[in-house]
């Protein structure tokens, strides 16, 4: 269609109203996926509010674990300051691939032809009265 729906729809990114509201907030960081993190204001319990503005589709699995901890007040400072450097054996988190072409599909899945290996003979069906 060519029409930019971003100002009106939340699933394509931040809406126009969100960008206006975030003007008075402080950007505290950005992750390796390009998501932006903001902080500012207080909720009714006096806890500082925190936001993520996704770089792309709004999918919570696109928030890395360290920023998830910050968003949910498990750590007070931004991850670069509060957490130790990652270990050499750690791998980065992955986006949830469900619903995409890269999603896991076992051999019996319809997308893979719907054929699965026959039962090995160790299964015995229950019959009433037997």
XYZ file of C-alpha atoms in Angstrom, residues 10 14-15 18 23-24 31 43-44 53 71 76 84 86 88 95 99 102 104 108:
20
model
C 1.715 -0.255 17.926
C 6.411 3.074 18.661
C 3.350 5.169 17.865
C 4.760 7.185 22.455
C 10.579 13.372 24.719
C 10.698 14.188 28.435
C 21.414 -2.958 22.811
C 4.502 4.843 38.804
C 1.909 5.069 41.641
C 11.449 1.008 21.835
C 13.432 -3.311 32.462
C 19.350 -0.831 39.243
C 30.205 -8.251 34.697
C 30.239 -11.641 29.339
C 33.910 -16.222 26.347
C 14.819 -14.007 18.828
C 5.917 -18.626 13.012
C 13.397 -20.682 10.485
C 11.857 -25.737 14.353
C 5.996 -35.147 11.306
